[in-house]
Tab-separated table of C-alpha atoms in Angstrom:
chain	number	residue	atom	x	y	z
A	1	UNK	CA	163.931	136.016	121.392
A	2	UNK	CA	163.865	138.977	124.113
A	3	UNK	CA	162.340	142.192	123.900
A	4	UNK	CA	164.862	145.211	124.431
A	5	UNK	CA	164.100	149.069	124.595
A	6	UNK	CA	163.933	150.468	121.161
A	7	UNK	CA	164.161	147.102	119.292
A	8	UNK	CA	163.103	147.042	115.626
A	9	UNK	CA	162.018	144.613	113.368
A	10	UNK	CA	161.094	143.980	109.609
A	11	UNK	CA	158.165	141.932	108.240
A	12	UNK	CA	159.547	138.121	108.963
A	13	UNK	CA	161.253	139.029	112.651
A	14	UNK	CA	160.015	139.474	116.057
A	15	UNK	CA	156.582	141.762	116.009
A	16	UNK	CA	156.631	142.127	112.292
A	17	UNK	CA	156.165	138.348	112.002
A	18	UNK	CA	152.977	138.600	113.923
A	19	UNK	CA	151.776	141.321	111.181
A	20	UNK	CA	152.464	138.597	108.461
A	21	UNK	CA	150.880	135.746	110.391
A	22	UNK	CA	147.749	137.662	110.827
A	23	UNK	CA	147.943	138.455	107.225
A	24	UNK	CA	148.166	134.849	106.541
A	25	UNK	CA	144.926	134.328	108.802
A	26	UNK	CA	143.046	136.954	106.690
A	27	UNK	CA	143.814	135.053	103.529
A	28	UNK	CA	142.526	131.811	104.975
A	29	UNK	CA	139.520	133.597	106.034
A	30	UNK	CA	138.250	133.716	102.674
A	31	UNK	CA	138.122	129.927	102.637
A	32	UNK	CA	135.386	130.048	105.448
A	33	UNK	CA	131.718	130.369	105.099
A	34	UNK	CA	131.112	133.094	105.108
A	35	UNK	CA	134.272	135.021	104.754
A	36	UNK	CA	134.310	138.110	106.931
A	37	UNK	CA	137.828	139.884	106.150
A	38	UNK	CA	137.325	140.246	102.304
A	39	UNK	CA	141.019	140.907	102.165
A	40	UNK	CA	142.379	140.363	98.311
A	41	UNK	CA	146.027	141.525	99.047
A	42	UNK	CA	146.664	139.505	102.190
A	43	UNK	CA	147.761	136.192	100.249
A	44	UNK	CA	150.151	138.295	97.986
A	45	UNK	CA	151.593	139.857	101.095
A	46	UNK	CA	152.431	136.564	102.572
A	47	UNK	CA	153.534	135.180	99.205
A	48	UNK	CA	156.103	138.215	98.810
A	49	UNK	CA	157.463	137.802	102.274
A	50	UNK	CA	158.579	134.376	101.697
A	51	UNK	CA	158.605	132.913	105.161
A	52	UNK	CA	158.274	129.338	104.458
A	53	UNK	CA	155.827	128.262	107.123
A	54	UNK	CA	153.138	130.842	106.373
A	55	UNK	CA	153.528	130.436	102.524
A	56	UNK	CA	152.975	126.683	102.913
A	57	UNK	CA	149.972	127.625	105.213
A	58	UNK	CA	148.497	130.042	102.650
A	59	UNK	CA	148.989	127.927	99.671
A	60	UNK	CA	148.408	124.259	100.881
A	61	UNK	CA	144.723	124.382	100.725
A	62	UNK	CA	144.359	122.216	104.021
A	63	UNK	CA	143.845	123.976	107.329
A	64	UNK	CA	144.393	122.250	110.796
A	65	UNK	CA	141.584	122.713	113.314
A	66	UNK	CA	143.643	125.309	114.958
A	67	UNK	CA	144.721	127.092	112.029
A	68	UNK	CA	140.884	127.329	110.842
A	69	UNK	CA	139.896	128.366	114.317
A	70	UNK	CA	142.590	131.125	114.177
A	71	UNK	CA	141.339	132.210	110.546
A	72	UNK	CA	137.834	132.376	112.106
A	73	UNK	CA	139.135	134.493	115.139
A	74	UNK	CA	141.026	136.971	112.920
A	75	UNK	CA	137.981	137.253	110.437
A	76	UNK	CA	135.816	138.115	113.344
A	77	UNK	CA	138.074	140.566	114.502
A	78	UNK	CA	138.689	142.064	111.166
A	79	UNK	CA	134.971	142.601	110.589
A	80	UNK	CA	134.524	144.060	113.929
A	81	UNK	CA	137.219	146.596	113.257
A	82	UNK	CA	135.700	147.248	109.757
A	83	UNK	CA	132.229	148.001	111.126
A	84	UNK	CA	133.725	150.303	113.659
A	85	UNK	CA	135.187	152.415	110.785
A	86	UNK	CA	131.989	152.210	108.833
A	87	UNK	CA	130.036	153.650	111.916
A	88	UNK	CA	132.784	156.322	112.321
A	89	UNK	CA	132.254	157.294	108.722
A	90	UNK	CA	128.518	157.379	109.049
A	91	UNK	CA	128.852	160.023	111.759
A	92	UNK	CA	130.896	162.122	109.838
A	93	UNK	CA	134.534	161.229	110.725
A	94	UNK	CA	136.837	161.742	107.991
A	95	UNK	CA	140.248	161.297	109.931
A	96	UNK	CA	141.369	157.777	110.493
A	97	UNK	CA	144.634	156.565	112.407
A	98	UNK	CA	145.526	152.850	112.483
A	99	UNK	CA	148.232	152.384	114.980
A	100	UNK	CA	150.803	149.813	114.394
A	101	UNK	CA	149.135	149.193	111.113
A	102	UNK	CA	151.348	146.202	110.116
A	103	UNK	CA	149.737	144.676	106.642
A	104	UNK	CA	146.418	146.134	107.260
A	105	UNK	CA	144.966	147.291	103.752
A	106	UNK	CA	141.863	148.766	104.886
A	107	UNK	CA	142.779	151.970	103.070
A	108	UNK	CA	142.496	149.848	99.713
A	109	UNK	CA	139.360	147.768	100.448
A	110	UNK	CA	136.890	149.688	102.464
A	111	UNK	CA	134.506	152.220	100.791
A	112	UNK	CA	135.717	155.342	102.395
A	113	UNK	CA	133.696	158.153	101.887
A	114	UNK	CA	135.241	161.180	99.939
A	115	UNK	CA	137.947	163.387	101.672
A	116	UNK	CA	138.695	160.715	104.143
A	117	UNK	CA	142.414	160.472	105.109
A	118	UNK	CA	143.842	157.300	106.602
A	119	UNK	CA	147.024	157.476	108.682
A	120	UNK	CA	149.102	154.259	109.063
A	121	UNK	CA	151.678	154.228	111.654
A	122	UNK	CA	154.154	151.641	112.090
A	123	UNK	CA	157.873	150.557	112.001
A	124	UNK	CA	159.512	151.916	108.668
A	125	UNK	CA	160.696	148.525	107.267
A	126	UNK	CA	157.202	146.954	107.671
A	127	UNK	CA	155.781	149.916	105.799
A	128	UNK	CA	158.344	149.786	103.113
A	129	UNK	CA	157.555	146.244	102.642
A	130	UNK	CA	153.730	146.664	102.208
A	131	UNK	CA	154.151	149.704	99.940
A	132	UNK	CA	156.466	147.793	97.556
A	133	UNK	CA	154.182	144.730	97.327
A	134	UNK	CA	151.015	146.919	96.742
A	135	UNK	CA	152.614	148.927	94.192
A	136	UNK	CA	153.700	145.882	92.447
A	137	UNK	CA	150.056	144.542	92.490
A	138	UNK	CA	148.841	147.865	91.099
A	139	UNK	CA	146.550	148.614	94.242
A	140	UNK	CA	145.236	152.165	94.525
A	141	UNK	CA	144.070	153.258	97.985
A	142	UNK	CA	140.213	154.508	98.209
A	143	UNK	CA	141.205	157.168	100.575
A	144	UNK	CA	144.013	159.472	100.952
A	145	UNK	CA	146.805	157.239	102.534
A	146	UNK	CA	149.425	158.736	104.626
A	147	UNK	CA	152.116	156.566	105.942
A	148	UNK	CA	153.859	157.548	109.403
A	149	UNK	CA	157.078	155.620	110.207
A	150	UNK	CA	157.260	155.895	113.854
A	151	UNK	CA	157.507	153.714	116.846
A	152	UNK	CA	154.776	153.598	119.493
A	153	UNK	CA	157.022	153.686	122.336
A	154	UNK	CA	158.817	156.999	121.177
A	155	UNK	CA	157.369	160.534	120.390
A	156	UNK	CA	154.986	159.234	117.544
A	157	UNK	CA	152.559	162.024	118.063
A	158	UNK	CA	155.210	164.504	116.499
A	159	UNK	CA	155.610	162.331	113.498
A	160	UNK	CA	151.827	162.024	112.940
A	161	UNK	CA	151.391	165.773	113.265
A	162	UNK	CA	154.153	166.284	110.886
A	163	UNK	CA	152.475	163.958	108.276
A	164	UNK	CA	149.597	166.338	108.313
A	165	UNK	CA	147.317	165.133	111.113
A	166	UNK	CA	145.046	167.486	112.264
A	167	UNK	CA	144.362	167.465	115.962
A	168	UNK	CA	141.227	169.620	115.797
A	169	UNK	CA	139.453	167.119	113.595
A	170	UNK	CA	137.492	164.246	115.293
A	171	UNK	CA	139.292	161.087	114.460
A	172	UNK	CA	138.572	157.447	114.600
A	173	UNK	CA	141.567	155.410	115.964
A	174	UNK	CA	142.080	151.565	115.632
A	175	UNK	CA	144.146	149.694	118.309
A	176	UNK	CA	143.978	146.040	116.909
A	177	UNK	CA	146.542	143.509	118.052
A	178	UNK	CA	148.652	146.200	119.499
A	179	UNK	CA	148.591	146.628	122.870
A	180	UNK	CA	150.204	143.142	123.836
A	181	UNK	CA	153.310	144.458	122.445
A	182	UNK	CA	153.838	147.288	124.529
A	183	UNK	CA	155.078	147.807	128.035
A	184	UNK	CA	152.741	148.932	130.517
A	185	UNK	CA	154.059	152.452	130.764
A	186	UNK	CA	154.062	152.870	127.030
A	187	UNK	CA	150.527	151.863	127.133
A	188	UNK	CA	149.375	154.041	129.588
A	189	UNK	CA	151.151	156.965	127.806
A	190	UNK	CA	149.307	156.092	124.530
A	191	UNK	CA	145.970	156.540	125.840
A	192	UNK	CA	147.087	160.020	127.257
A	193	UNK	CA	148.371	160.889	123.807
A	194	UNK	CA	145.038	159.625	121.961
A	195	UNK	CA	143.202	161.794	124.573
A	196	UNK	CA	145.253	164.706	123.809
A	197	UNK	CA	145.018	164.337	120.079
A	198	UNK	CA	141.201	163.604	120.210
A	199	UNK	CA	138.567	166.401	120.148
A	200	UNK	CA	134.948	165.717	120.995
A	201	UNK	CA	133.468	163.168	118.492
A	202	UNK	CA	136.588	161.187	118.333
A	203	UNK	CA	136.132	157.462	118.425
A	204	UNK	CA	138.335	154.531	119.060
A	205	UNK	CA	137.873	150.784	118.906
A	206	UNK	CA	140.479	148.838	121.148
A	207	UNK	CA	141.480	145.098	121.458
A	208	UNK	CA	143.209	144.665	125.006
A	209	UNK	CA	145.884	142.514	125.749
A	210	UNK	CA	145.740	139.809	128.342
A	211	UNK	CA	146.135	140.754	132.029
A	212	UNK	CA	149.591	139.913	133.683
A	213	UNK	CA	147.857	136.689	135.412
A	214	UNK	CA	146.428	135.732	132.158
A	215	UNK	CA	149.573	135.984	129.956
A	216	UNK	CA	150.999	132.265	130.481
A	217	UNK	CA	147.491	130.767	129.765
A	218	UNK	CA	146.606	132.857	126.725
A	219	UNK	CA	150.136	132.529	124.956
A	220	UNK	CA	149.919	128.706	125.418
A	221	UNK	CA	146.373	128.798	123.635
A	222	UNK	CA	147.510	130.830	120.803
A	223	UNK	CA	151.132	129.785	120.136
A	224	UNK	CA	150.351	126.523	117.861
A	225	UNK	CA	149.597	128.702	114.896
A	226	UNK	CA	153.332	130.047	115.206
A	227	UNK	CA	154.500	126.298	114.857
A	228	UNK	CA	154.500	126.539	111.236
A	229	UNK	CA	158.365	127.286	110.163
A	230	UNK	CA	159.367	124.531	107.706
A	231	UNK	CA	163.189	125.474	107.477
A	232	UNK	CA	164.391	124.294	110.829
A	233	UNK	CA	163.835	127.906	112.294
A	234	UNK	CA	161.629	128.846	115.150
A	235	UNK	CA	159.334	131.931	114.401
A	236	UNK	CA	158.816	134.096	117.451
A	237	UNK	CA	156.334	133.004	119.912
A	238	UNK	CA	153.870	135.655	121.742
A	239	UNK	CA	155.266	134.639	125.198
A	240	UNK	CA	158.494	135.941	123.747
A	241	UNK	CA	157.114	139.282	122.429
A	242	UNK	CA	154.308	140.224	124.951
A	243	UNK	CA	154.952	142.315	128.149
A	244	UNK	CA	153.766	141.051	131.347
A	245	UNK	CA	153.908	144.187	133.661
A	246	UNK	CA	151.138	146.320	135.191
A	247	UNK	CA	149.287	148.873	133.408
A	248	UNK	CA	146.159	151.210	134.166
A	249	UNK	CA	142.660	149.918	133.311
A	250	UNK	CA	142.197	151.799	129.971
A	251	UNK	CA	138.440	151.605	130.252
A	252	UNK	CA	138.230	153.352	133.556
A	253	UNK	CA	140.657	155.937	132.482
A	254	UNK	CA	138.921	156.958	129.206
A	255	UNK	CA	135.559	157.085	131.310
A	256	UNK	CA	137.138	159.317	133.832
A	257	UNK	CA	138.456	161.697	130.880
A	258	UNK	CA	135.167	162.198	129.157
A	259	UNK	CA	134.854	159.277	126.877
A	260	UNK	CA	131.749	156.709	126.786
A	261	UNK	CA	132.920	153.350	126.735
A	262	UNK	CA	130.925	150.398	125.225
A	263	UNK	CA	132.039	146.829	125.757
A	264	UNK	CA	132.078	144.428	122.758
A	265	UNK	CA	131.289	140.798	123.077
A	266	UNK	CA	132.918	139.268	119.748
A	267	UNK	CA	131.298	135.744	120.448
A	268	UNK	CA	127.851	137.383	120.091
A	269	UNK	CA	129.267	139.564	117.063
A	270	UNK	CA	130.320	136.392	115.314
A	271	UNK	CA	126.926	135.084	115.526
A	272	UNK	CA	125.317	138.026	114.038
A	273	UNK	CA	127.900	137.932	111.083
A	274	UNK	CA	126.865	134.584	110.293
A	275	UNK	CA	129.800	132.551	111.459
A	276	UNK	CA	129.312	131.673	115.062
A	277	UNK	CA	131.945	130.054	117.073
A	278	UNK	CA	132.059	126.497	118.170
A	279	UNK	CA	133.644	125.553	121.266
A	280	UNK	CA	136.824	127.888	122.177
A	281	UNK	CA	139.217	127.076	124.709
A	282	UNK	CA	137.972	128.948	127.875
A	283	UNK	CA	140.832	131.492	127.721
A	284	UNK	CA	140.314	132.487	124.215
A	285	UNK	CA	136.449	132.688	124.766
A	286	UNK	CA	137.188	135.068	127.671
A	287	UNK	CA	139.238	137.237	125.188
A	288	UNK	CA	136.564	137.390	122.500
A	289	UNK	CA	133.984	138.446	125.079
A	290	UNK	CA	135.981	140.822	127.227
A	291	UNK	CA	138.994	142.205	125.595
A	292	UNK	CA	137.450	144.351	123.114
A	293	UNK	CA	135.466	147.798	123.450
A	294	UNK	CA	134.915	151.058	121.566
A	295	UNK	CA	134.771	154.585	122.901
A	296	UNK	CA	133.465	157.950	121.772
A	297	UNK	CA	134.705	161.192	123.377
A	298	UNK	CA	131.835	163.132	124.531
A	299	UNK	CA	133.598	166.023	126.395
């Protein structure tokens, strides 16, 4: 599978499949001790999509070592972003944007303060699938939820503003499992646009993708989880979907533009959550230690 300019996807193809695989990992996180994701809808989303390998993974009751490790990784990452939103809410931020939201259901499961608006931006078929499943489950959001069908490689700020986003209000932005799938030029433009839309007091939590020199090793380390298809097909692999081109150092760029950037070590975070990692492949440990940060706009 080759990425092309303007390519699209539903929930069982291309980048959409990865959102489904992450939902499967959140569902499996519930079997770990202690669970960290607390996503009561993840399994239903996977079952409703009907992708054979991921359905089998969620329903079998058995996890290989790698599948369990991936569930642990996703659970730790989920808790990191959950805590980011809690901190933002504690600081008075009442406008949230989840970019490339996929099957994220934080609008339904986190205890949002009153008058919080959560914008979810993603491909239209992904959002339509999620909405259909959650409606059938009788789920109701705990904040005002606004979906925005848009492509992050296009003029997505216009769609966000037309959906009611207020560029004068401090905003909490989440970039979780996203930047891997953008070309370098699109990633650089993304941070420029976030800056333009963010007044003082805005915040972001970011997961960076692998650097160009890291891509092959990183992809090899995580692809086993995608070897789950039971119908003779081959699901998309990360190396098919990620971009391996140069991009600016976003942490340096943000610092130069008035943001205070704070690195986050998710190996240490996992221990603080009561579920420390055992031995990780070196490239994955590097990812968990060095690829996450938060930032607050001070000026």
